[in-house]
């Protein structure tokens, strides 16, 4: 018998225990500071050098805080290493904490990109975020692309940008093929990511929702868990691997 394939769709709730704010949540930054949303909106970012300078400063401060993976990230890695199941993570988070917790890069699909890299908006050249931040430290307040001089942005999907169709296609394939699909710490309100839960259920996966608040997919779920993720997820994943 082949191993069960466990797909985990993870959202902001998985990283809040690592001190990363849920920007969209009820106490989110974008509610308290509407201007902050401009920092991650493509048209503002491209059109206003001051927005870019502010955004680089903010990333530099965030990098200095260096969030650590928490119990939820570690539990996912443990399940993968136990060999009891094939594990794929589909994440809406851009923090790279699943990989920091030991998940292999190839097993993590980052729907909204990653803050670990930067990309040129002209020639699409990619480079590490730390190199760009080193240039900011050295006094370049809006470092241009070294290849072509174009505007650099973090390798995240900003508002006004489309998701990478390759990544989305892979996520859909995993959702169709998996035995268990657990949506963890996501409100399942943002499409197309949310639709993956329905896709998985349509193709026969056991659908599990782990989230503090109700989601539009709770009615379709085989199991809904409302406990805090840091305690609920390790228990759930141990059960899956047993
Ligand atoms: Zn370039």
Coordinates of N, CA and C and ligand atoms in Angstrom, one line a residue:
X1 N 0.8 -1.2 0.0 CA 0.0 0.0 0.0 C 0.9 1.2 0.0
X2 N 0.5 2.2 -0.8 CA 1.4 3.4 -0.9 C 1.0 4.3 0.3
X3 N 1.9 5.2 0.7 CA 1.7 6.1 1.8 C 0.5 7.0 1.5
X4 N -0.2 7.4 2.5 CA -1.2 8.5 2.3 C -0.5 9.8 2.0
X5 N -1.1 10.6 1.1 CA -0.6 11.9 0.8 C -1.4 12.9 1.6
X6 N -0.7 13.6 2.5 CA -1.3 14.6 3.3 C -0.9 16.0 2.8
X7 N -1.9 16.8 2.4 CA -1.7 18.2 1.9 C -2.1 19.1 3.0
X8 N -1.3 20.1 3.3 CA -1.6 21.1 4.4 C -1.6 22.4 3.7
X9 N -2.8 23.1 3.8 CA -2.9 24.5 3.3 C -2.7 25.3 4.5
X10 N -1.6 26.1 4.6 CA -1.4 26.9 5.8 C -1.5 28.4 5.6
X11 N -2.1 29.1 6.5 CA -2.3 30.5 6.4 C -1.7 31.2 7.6
X12 N -2.1 32.5 7.7 CA -1.5 33.4 8.7 C -1.5 32.8 10.1
X13 N -2.6 32.1 10.5 CA -2.8 31.6 11.8 C -1.6 30.7 12.2
X14 N -0.9 30.1 11.3 CA 0.2 29.2 11.6 C 1.4 29.9 12.1
X15 N 1.5 31.2 11.6 CA 2.7 31.9 11.9 C 2.5 33.0 13.0
X16 N 1.3 33.2 13.5 CA 1.1 34.2 14.5 C 1.8 33.8 15.8
X17 N 2.0 32.5 16.1 CA 2.7 32.2 17.3 C 4.2 32.5 17.2
X18 N 4.6 32.7 16.0 CA 6.0 33.1 15.7 C 6.2 34.7 15.8
X19 N 5.1 35.3 16.1 CA 5.1 36.8 16.2 C 4.9 37.5 15.0
X20 N 4.5 36.8 13.9 CA 4.2 37.5 12.6 C 2.7 37.8 12.6
X21 N 2.4 39.1 12.5 CA 1.0 39.6 12.6 C 0.2 39.1 11.5
X22 N -1.1 38.8 11.7 CA -2.1 38.5 10.7 C -2.5 39.8 10.1
X23 N -2.0 40.2 9.0 CA -2.2 41.6 8.5 C -3.7 41.8 8.2
X24 N -4.4 40.7 7.8 CA -5.8 40.9 7.4 C -6.8 40.7 8.6
X25 N -6.3 40.2 9.7 CA -7.1 39.8 10.8 C -7.8 41.0 11.5
X26 N -8.6 40.7 12.5 CA -9.4 41.8 13.1 C -8.5 42.9 13.7
X27 N -7.3 42.5 14.2 CA -6.4 43.5 14.8 C -5.2 43.7 13.9
X28 N -5.4 43.4 12.6 CA -4.3 43.4 11.6 C -3.8 44.8 11.4
X29 N -2.5 44.8 10.9 CA -1.9 46.1 10.6 C -2.6 46.9 9.6
X30 N -3.3 46.2 8.6 CA -3.9 46.9 7.5 C -5.2 47.6 8.0
X31 N -5.7 47.2 9.2 CA -6.9 47.9 9.7 C -6.4 49.1 10.5
X32 N -5.3 48.9 11.3 CA -4.9 50.0 12.1 C -4.1 51.1 11.3
X33 N -3.5 50.7 10.2 CA -2.7 51.6 9.4 C -3.0 51.4 7.9
X34 N -4.1 52.0 7.4 CA -4.5 51.8 6.0 C -3.4 52.1 5.0
X35 N -2.5 53.0 5.4 CA -1.4 53.3 4.5 C -0.4 52.1 4.3
X36 N -0.4 51.2 5.3 CA 0.5 50.1 5.3 C 0.2 49.2 4.1
X37 N -1.1 49.2 3.7 CA -1.5 48.3 2.6 C -0.9 48.7 1.3
X38 N -0.6 50.0 1.2 CA 0.1 50.5 0.0 C 1.4 49.9 -0.2
X39 N 2.1 49.6 0.9 CA 3.5 49.0 0.8 C 3.4 47.7 0.0
X40 N 2.3 47.0 0.0 CA 2.2 45.7 -0.6 C 1.2 45.7 -1.8
X41 N 1.0 46.9 -2.3 CA 0.1 47.0 -3.5 C 1.0 47.5 -4.7
X42 N 0.9 46.6 -5.7 CA 1.9 46.8 -6.8 C 1.9 48.2 -7.4
X43 N 0.7 48.7 -7.7 CA 0.7 50.0 -8.4 C 1.3 51.1 -7.6
X44 N 1.1 51.1 -6.3 CA 1.7 52.1 -5.4 C 3.2 51.9 -5.3
X45 N 3.6 50.6 -5.1 CA 5.0 50.3 -5.0 C 5.8 50.8 -6.2
X46 N 5.2 50.5 -7.4 CA 5.9 50.9 -8.6 C 5.9 52.4 -8.9
X47 N 4.8 53.0 -8.5 CA 4.6 54.4 -8.8 C 5.2 55.4 -7.9
X48 N 5.6 55.0 -6.7 CA 6.0 56.0 -5.7 C 7.3 55.5 -5.0
X49 N 8.4 56.2 -5.3 CA 9.7 55.8 -4.7 C 9.7 55.9 -3.2
X50 N 8.8 56.8 -2.6 CA 8.8 57.0 -1.2 C 8.2 55.7 -0.6
X51 N 7.2 55.1 -1.2 CA 6.6 53.9 -0.8 C 7.7 52.8 -0.8
X52 N 8.5 52.8 -1.8 CA 9.5 51.7 -1.9 C 10.6 51.9 -0.8
X53 N 11.0 53.1 -0.6 CA 11.9 53.4 0.5 C 11.4 53.0 1.9
X54 N 10.1 53.3 2.1 CA 9.5 52.9 3.4 C 9.4 51.4 3.5
X55 N 9.1 50.8 2.4 CA 9.0 49.3 2.3 C 10.3 48.6 2.6
X56 N 11.4 49.1 2.0 CA 12.7 48.6 2.3 C 13.1 48.7 3.8
X57 N 12.8 49.9 4.3 CA 13.1 50.2 5.7 C 12.4 49.2 6.6
X58 N 11.1 48.9 6.3 CA 10.3 48.0 7.1 C 10.8 46.6 7.0
X59 N 11.2 46.2 5.8 CA 11.8 44.8 5.6 C 13.1 44.7 6.4
X60 N 13.8 45.7 6.5 CA 15.1 45.7 7.2 C 14.8 45.5 8.7
X61 N 13.8 46.2 9.2 CA 13.4 46.0 10.6 C 12.9 44.6 10.9
X62 N 12.1 44.1 9.9 CA 11.5 42.8 10.1 C 12.6 41.7 10.1
X63 N 13.6 41.9 9.2 CA 14.7 41.0 9.1 C 15.5 40.9 10.4
X64 N 15.6 42.1 11.0 CA 16.4 42.1 12.3 C 15.7 41.3 13.4
X65 N 14.3 41.2 13.3 CA 13.6 40.5 14.3 C 13.6 38.9 14.1
X66 N 13.9 38.5 12.9 CA 14.1 37.1 12.5 C 13.2 36.1 13.3
X67 N 11.9 36.0 12.9 CA 11.0 35.1 13.5 C 11.5 33.7 13.4
X68 N 11.1 32.9 14.4 CA 11.5 31.5 14.5 C 10.3 30.6 14.3
X69 N 10.5 29.4 13.7 CA 9.4 28.5 13.5 C 8.8 28.1 14.9
X70 N 7.5 27.8 14.9 CA 6.9 27.4 16.2 C 6.4 25.9 16.1
X71 N 5.7 25.6 17.2 CA 5.3 24.1 17.3 C 4.5 23.6 16.1
X72 N 3.7 24.5 15.5 CA 3.0 24.0 14.3 C 3.9 23.7 13.2
X73 N 4.8 24.6 12.9 CA 5.8 24.3 11.8 C 6.6 23.0 12.1
X74 N 7.0 22.9 13.4 CA 7.8 21.7 13.7 C 7.0 20.4 13.6
X75 N 5.7 20.5 13.9 CA 4.9 19.3 13.8 C 4.7 18.8 12.4
X76 N 4.7 19.7 11.5 CA 4.6 19.4 10.0 C 5.8 18.7 9.6
X77 N 7.0 19.2 10.0 CA 8.3 18.6 9.6 C 8.4 17.2 10.2
X78 N 7.9 17.1 11.5 CA 8.0 15.8 12.1 C 7.2 14.7 11.4
X79 N 6.0 15.1 10.9 CA 5.2 14.2 10.2 C 5.9 13.7 8.9
X80 N 6.5 14.7 8.2 CA 7.2 14.4 7.0 C 8.4 13.5 7.3
X81 N 9.1 13.7 8.3 CA 10.3 12.9 8.7 C 9.9 11.5 9.2
X82 N 8.7 11.4 9.8 CA 8.3 10.1 10.3 C 8.1 9.1 9.2
X83 N 7.9 9.5 8.0 CA 7.8 8.6 6.9 C 6.4 8.0 6.8
X84 N 5.5 8.3 7.8 CA 4.2 7.7 7.8 C 3.3 8.2 6.7
X85 N 3.6 9.4 6.2 CA 2.8 10.0 5.1 C 3.7 10.8 4.2
X86 N 3.3 10.9 2.9 CA 4.0 11.9 2.1 C 3.3 13.2 2.4
X87 N 4.1 14.3 2.7 CA 3.5 15.5 3.1 C 3.9 16.6 2.1
X88 N 2.9 17.4 1.7 CA 3.1 18.6 0.9 C 2.4 19.8 1.6
X89 N 3.2 20.9 1.6 CA 2.7 22.1 2.2 C 2.3 23.1 1.1
X90 N 1.1 23.6 1.2 CA 0.7 24.7 0.3 C 0.5 25.8 1.2
X91 N 1.3 26.9 1.1 CA 1.2 27.9 2.1 C 0.8 29.3 1.5
X92 N 0.0 30.0 2.2 CA -0.3 31.4 1.9 C 0.7 32.4 2.5
X93 N 1.5 31.8 3.4 CA 2.5 32.6 4.1 C 3.8 32.9 3.2
X94 N 4.4 34.0 3.5 CA 5.6 34.3 2.7 C 6.8 34.3 3.6
X95 N 6.7 33.8 4.8 CA 7.8 33.9 5.8 C 8.9 32.9 5.7
X96 N 8.6 31.8 4.9 CA 9.6 30.7 4.8 C 9.8 29.9 6.1
X97 N 8.9 30.0 7.0 CA 9.1 29.3 8.3 C 9.0 27.8 8.2
X98 N 8.2 27.3 7.3 CA 8.1 25.8 7.1 C 9.5 25.3 6.7
X99 N 10.2 26.0 5.8 CA 11.5 25.5 5.4 C 12.5 25.7 6.5
X100 N 12.4 26.8 7.2 CA 13.3 27.0 8.4 C 13.1 25.9 9.4
X101 N 11.9 25.4 9.5 CA 11.7 24.3 10.4 C 12.1 22.9 9.9
X102 N 12.6 22.9 8.6 CA 13.2 21.7 8.1 C 12.5 21.0 7.0
X103 N 11.4 21.6 6.5 CA 10.7 21.1 5.4 C 11.5 21.3 4.1
X104 N 11.7 20.3 3.3 CA 12.5 20.5 2.1 C 11.8 21.5 1.2
X105 N 12.6 22.4 0.5 CA 12.0 23.4 -0.4 C 11.0 22.8 -1.4
X106 N 11.4 21.7 -2.0 CA 10.5 21.1 -3.0 C 9.2 20.6 -2.6
X107 N 9.0 20.5 -1.2 CA 7.7 20.0 -0.7 C 6.9 21.2 -0.2
X108 N 7.3 22.4 -0.4 CA 6.6 23.6 0.1 C 6.2 24.4 -1.2
X109 N 4.9 24.6 -1.4 CA 4.5 25.5 -2.5 C 4.1 26.9 -1.8
X110 N 4.7 27.9 -2.2 CA 4.4 29.2 -1.7 C 3.5 30.0 -2.6
X111 N 2.2 30.0 -2.4 CA 1.2 30.6 -3.3 C 1.5 32.1 -3.4
X112 N 1.9 32.7 -2.4 CA 2.0 34.2 -2.4 C 3.5 34.6 -2.5
X113 N 4.4 33.6 -2.9 CA 5.8 34.0 -3.0 C 6.5 33.9 -1.7
X114 N 7.7 34.6 -1.6 CA 8.5 34.5 -0.4 C 9.3 35.8 -0.2
X115 N 9.4 36.1 1.1 CA 10.2 37.3 1.4 C 11.7 37.0 1.4
X116 N 12.0 35.7 1.2 CA 13.4 35.4 1.2 C 14.2 35.8 -0.1
X117 N 13.4 36.2 -1.1 CA 14.0 36.6 -2.3 C 13.5 37.9 -2.8
X118 N 14.2 38.5 -3.8 CA 13.7 39.7 -4.5 C 13.7 39.4 -6.0
X119 N 12.9 40.1 -6.7 CA 12.8 39.9 -8.2 C 12.8 41.2 -8.8
X120 N 13.4 41.3 -10.0 CA 13.4 42.5 -10.8 C 12.1 42.6 -11.6
X121 N 11.5 43.8 -11.5 CA 10.2 44.0 -12.2 C 10.4 44.2 -13.7
X122 N 11.6 44.4 -14.2 CA 11.9 44.5 -15.6 C 12.4 43.2 -16.2
X123 N 13.5 42.7 -15.7 CA 14.1 41.5 -16.4 C 13.8 40.2 -15.6
X124 N 13.1 40.3 -14.5 CA 12.7 39.1 -13.7 C 13.9 38.4 -13.0
X125 N 15.1 39.0 -13.0 CA 16.2 38.4 -12.4 C 15.9 38.2 -10.9
X126 N 16.2 37.1 -10.3 CA 16.0 36.8 -8.9 C 17.3 36.8 -8.1
X127 N 17.2 37.3 -6.9 CA 18.4 37.2 -6.0 C 18.0 37.2 -4.6
X128 N 18.9 36.8 -3.7 CA 18.5 36.7 -2.3 C 18.1 38.0 -1.6
X129 N 17.1 38.0 -0.7 CA 16.7 39.2 0.0 C 17.9 39.7 0.8
X130 N 18.7 38.9 1.4 CA 19.7 39.4 2.3 C 20.7 40.2 1.5
X131 N 20.9 39.9 0.2 CA 21.9 40.7 -0.6 C 21.3 42.2 -0.8
X132 N 20.0 42.2 -1.0 CA 19.3 43.5 -1.2 C 19.3 44.3 0.1
X133 N 19.1 43.6 1.2 CA 19.1 44.3 2.5 C 20.5 44.8 2.9
X134 N 21.5 44.0 2.5 CA 22.9 44.5 2.7 C 23.1 45.8 2.0
X135 N 22.5 45.9 0.8 CA 22.7 47.2 0.0 C 21.9 48.3 0.7
X136 N 20.8 48.0 1.3 CA 20.0 49.0 2.0 C 20.9 49.5 3.2
X137 N 21.4 48.5 3.9 CA 22.3 48.8 5.1 C 23.4 49.7 4.6
X138 N 24.0 49.5 3.4 CA 25.1 50.3 3.0 C 24.7 51.6 2.4
X139 N 23.4 52.0 2.5 CA 23.0 53.3 2.1 C 22.2 53.5 0.9
X140 N 21.9 52.4 0.1 CA 21.0 52.5 -1.0 C 19.6 52.3 -0.5
X141 N 18.8 53.4 -0.5 CA 17.5 53.3 0.1 C 16.4 52.7 -0.8
X142 N 16.7 52.6 -2.1 CA 15.8 51.9 -3.0 C 16.7 51.2 -4.1
X143 N 17.3 50.1 -3.7 CA 18.3 49.5 -4.5 C 17.8 49.0 -5.9
X144 N 18.3 49.4 -7.0 CA 17.8 49.0 -8.3 C 18.5 47.6 -8.7
X145 N 17.9 47.0 -9.7 CA 18.4 45.7 -10.2 C 19.9 45.9 -10.7
X146 N 20.7 44.9 -10.3 CA 22.1 45.0 -10.8 C 22.3 44.7 -12.2
X147 N 21.4 43.9 -12.8 CA 21.5 43.5 -14.2 C 21.0 44.6 -15.1
X148 N 19.9 45.3 -14.8 CA 19.3 46.2 -15.8 C 18.8 47.5 -15.2
X149 N 19.0 47.7 -13.9 CA 18.6 49.0 -13.3 C 17.1 49.1 -13.0
X150 N 16.4 48.0 -13.2 CA 14.9 48.1 -13.0 C 14.6 48.1 -11.5
X151 N 13.3 48.3 -11.2 CA 12.8 48.4 -9.8 C 12.8 47.0 -9.2
X152 N 13.4 46.8 -8.1 CA 13.4 45.5 -7.4 C 12.2 45.5 -6.4
X153 N 11.6 44.3 -6.3 CA 10.6 44.1 -5.3 C 10.8 42.7 -4.6
X154 N 10.2 42.6 -3.4 CA 10.3 41.3 -2.8 C 9.6 40.2 -3.7
X155 N 10.0 39.0 -3.6 CA 9.5 37.9 -4.5 C 8.1 37.4 -3.9
X156 N 7.3 38.4 -3.4 CA 6.0 38.0 -2.9 C 5.0 38.5 -3.9
X157 N 3.8 37.9 -3.9 CA 2.7 38.4 -4.7 C 2.0 39.5 -4.0
X158 N 2.1 40.7 -4.6 CA 1.5 41.9 -4.1 C 0.0 42.0 -4.5
X159 N -0.7 42.8 -3.8 CA -2.1 43.1 -4.3 C -1.9 43.7 -5.7
X160 N -2.8 43.3 -6.6 CA -2.7 43.7 -8.0 C -1.8 42.9 -8.9
X161 N -1.2 41.8 -8.3 CA -0.4 40.9 -9.1 C -1.1 39.5 -9.1
X162 N -0.9 38.8 -10.2 CA -1.5 37.4 -10.3 C -0.6 36.4 -9.5
X163 N -1.2 35.4 -9.1 CA -0.5 34.2 -8.5 C 0.3 33.5 -9.7
X164 N 1.4 32.9 -9.4 CA 2.2 32.2 -10.4 C 1.4 31.0 -10.8
X165 N 1.0 30.9 -12.1 CA 0.1 29.8 -12.6 C 0.8 28.4 -12.4
X166 N 2.1 28.4 -12.5 CA 2.8 27.1 -12.3 C 2.6 26.6 -10.9
X167 N 2.8 27.5 -9.9 CA 2.6 27.1 -8.5 C 1.2 26.7 -8.2
X168 N 0.3 27.5 -8.8 CA -1.2 27.2 -8.5 C -1.6 25.9 -9.2
X169 N -1.0 25.6 -10.3 CA -1.3 24.4 -11.0 C -0.8 23.2 -10.2
X170 N 0.4 23.3 -9.6 CA 0.9 22.2 -8.8 C 0.1 22.0 -7.6
X171 N -0.4 23.1 -7.0 CA -1.2 23.1 -5.8 C -2.5 22.4 -6.1
X172 N -3.1 22.7 -7.2 CA -4.4 22.0 -7.6 C -4.2 20.5 -7.8
X173 N -3.0 20.2 -8.4 CA -2.8 18.7 -8.7 C -2.6 18.0 -7.3
X174 N -1.9 18.6 -6.4 CA -1.8 18.0 -5.1 C -3.1 17.9 -4.4
X175 N -3.9 18.9 -4.5 CA -5.2 18.9 -3.8 C -6.1 17.8 -4.4
X176 N -6.0 17.6 -5.7 CA -6.8 16.5 -6.3 C -6.3 15.1 -5.9
X177 N -5.1 15.0 -5.7 CA -4.5 13.7 -5.4 C -4.4 13.3 -4.0
X178 N -4.6 14.2 -3.0 CA -4.3 13.9 -1.6 C -5.3 13.0 -1.0
X179 N -4.9 12.4 0.1 CA -5.8 11.5 0.9 C -6.5 12.4 2.0
X180 N -5.7 13.3 2.6 CA -6.1 14.2 3.6 C -5.7 15.6 3.2
X181 N -6.7 16.5 3.4 CA -6.4 17.9 3.1 C -6.7 18.7 4.4
X182 N -5.7 19.2 5.0 CA -6.0 20.0 6.2 C -5.7 21.5 5.9
X183 N -6.7 22.3 6.1 CA -6.6 23.8 6.0 C -6.4 24.3 7.4
X184 N -5.2 24.9 7.6 CA -4.8 25.3 9.0 C -4.5 26.8 9.1
X185 N -5.2 27.4 10.0 CA -4.9 28.8 10.2 C -5.2 29.7 9.0
X186 N -6.2 29.3 8.2 CA -6.6 30.2 7.1 C -8.1 30.4 7.2
X187 N -8.5 31.6 6.8 CA -10.0 31.9 6.9 C -10.7 31.3 5.7
X188 N -9.9 30.8 4.7 CA -10.5 30.2 3.5 C -11.4 31.2 2.8
X189 N -11.1 32.4 2.8 CA -11.9 33.4 2.2 C -11.2 34.1 0.9
X190 N -9.9 33.8 0.8 CA -9.2 34.4 -0.3 C -9.0 33.3 -1.4
X191 N -9.6 33.6 -2.6 CA -9.5 32.7 -3.7 C -8.3 33.2 -4.6
X192 N -7.6 32.3 -5.3 CA -8.0 30.9 -5.5 C -7.6 29.9 -4.4
X193 N -6.8 30.4 -3.4 CA -6.3 29.4 -2.4 C -7.4 28.7 -1.7
X194 N -8.5 29.4 -1.4 CA -9.6 28.8 -0.6 C -10.2 27.7 -1.4
X195 N -10.3 27.8 -2.7 CA -10.9 26.9 -3.6 C -10.3 25.5 -3.6
X196 N -9.0 25.5 -3.2 CA -8.3 24.2 -3.1 C -8.9 23.2 -2.1
X197 N -9.5 23.8 -1.1 CA -10.2 22.9 -0.1 C -11.4 22.2 -0.7
X198 N -12.1 22.9 -1.5 CA -13.3 22.3 -2.2 C -12.8 21.3 -3.3
X199 N -11.8 21.7 -4.0 CA -11.2 20.8 -5.0 C -10.8 19.4 -4.4
X200 N -10.1 19.5 -3.2 CA -9.7 18.3 -2.5 C -10.9 17.5 -2.1
X201 N -11.9 18.1 -1.5 CA -13.1 17.4 -1.1 C -13.8 16.8 -2.3
X202 N -13.9 17.5 -3.4 CA -14.5 17.0 -4.6 C -13.9 15.7 -5.1
X203 N -12.5 15.6 -4.8 CA -11.8 14.4 -5.3 C -11.6 13.4 -4.2
X204 N -12.4 13.5 -3.2 CA -12.4 12.4 -2.2 C -11.5 12.5 -1.0
X205 N -10.8 13.6 -0.9 CA -9.9 13.8 0.3 C -10.8 14.0 1.6
X206 N -10.2 13.5 2.7 CA -10.8 13.9 4.0 C -10.4 15.3 4.3
X207 N -11.4 16.2 4.5 CA -11.2 17.6 4.6 C -11.2 18.0 6.1
X208 N -10.1 18.5 6.6 CA -10.0 18.9 8.0 C -9.8 20.4 8.1
X209 N -10.5 21.2 8.9 CA -10.3 22.6 9.0 C -9.9 22.9 10.4
X210 N -8.7 23.5 10.6 CA -8.2 23.9 11.9 C -8.1 25.4 11.9
X211 N -9.0 26.1 12.5 CA -9.0 27.6 12.5 C -9.8 28.1 13.6
X212 N -9.4 29.2 14.2 CA -10.1 29.8 15.3 C -11.5 30.3 15.0
X213 N -11.6 30.8 13.8 CA -12.9 31.4 13.4 C -13.6 30.4 12.4
X214 N -14.9 30.5 12.2 CA -15.6 29.7 11.2 C -15.1 30.0 9.8
X215 N -15.1 29.1 8.9 CA -14.7 29.3 7.5 C -15.9 28.8 6.6
X216 N -15.9 29.3 5.4 CA -17.0 28.9 4.4 C -17.0 27.4 4.1
X217 N -15.9 26.7 4.5 CA -15.8 25.3 4.1 C -16.1 24.4 5.3
X218 N -16.5 24.9 6.5 CA -16.7 24.1 7.7 C -17.8 23.1 7.4
X219 N -18.9 23.5 6.7 CA -20.0 22.5 6.4 C -19.5 21.3 5.6
X220 N -18.6 21.5 4.7 CA -18.1 20.4 3.9 C -17.0 19.6 4.6
X221 N -16.5 20.1 5.7 CA -15.4 19.4 6.3 C -15.8 18.2 7.1
X222 N -14.9 17.2 7.1 CA -15.1 15.9 7.9 C -14.9 16.2 9.3
X223 N -14.0 17.2 9.6 CA -13.6 17.5 11.0 C -13.3 19.0 11.0
X224 N -13.8 19.7 12.1 CA -13.5 21.1 12.3 C -12.9 21.2 13.7
X225 N -11.7 21.8 13.8 CA -11.0 22.0 15.0 C -10.8 23.4 15.3
X226 N -11.3 23.9 16.5 CA -11.3 25.3 16.8 C -10.2 25.6 17.9
X227 N -9.5 24.6 18.4 CA -8.5 24.9 19.4 C -7.3 25.7 18.8
X228 N -6.5 26.3 19.7 CA -5.3 27.0 19.2 C -4.4 26.1 18.4
X229 N -3.9 26.6 17.3 CA -3.1 25.8 16.3 C -1.9 25.1 17.0
X230 N -1.2 25.9 17.8 CA 0.0 25.4 18.4 C -0.2 24.1 19.2
X231 N -1.4 23.9 19.8 CA -1.6 22.6 20.4 C -2.4 21.6 19.6
X232 N -3.4 22.2 18.7 CA -4.2 21.3 17.9 C -3.5 20.6 16.8
X233 N -2.6 21.3 16.2 CA -1.9 20.7 15.0 C -1.0 19.5 15.3
X234 N -0.1 19.7 16.3 CA 0.7 18.5 16.7 C -0.1 17.3 17.0
X235 N -1.2 17.4 17.7 CA -2.1 16.3 18.1 C -2.7 15.7 16.8
X236 N -3.2 16.6 16.0 CA -3.9 16.1 14.7 C -2.9 15.3 13.9
X237 N -1.7 15.8 13.7 CA -0.7 15.2 12.8 C -0.2 13.9 13.4
X238 N -0.2 13.8 14.7 CA 0.2 12.5 15.4 C -0.9 11.5 15.1
X239 N -2.1 11.9 15.1 CA -3.2 11.0 14.8 C -3.1 10.5 13.4
X240 N -2.8 11.4 12.5 CA -2.8 11.1 11.1 C -1.7 10.0 10.8
X241 N -0.6 10.2 11.6 CA 0.6 9.3 11.3 C 0.5 8.0 12.1
X242 N -0.5 7.9 13.0 CA -0.6 6.7 13.8 C -1.1 5.5 13.0
Ligands
LIG1 ZN1 16.5 43.6 -13.9

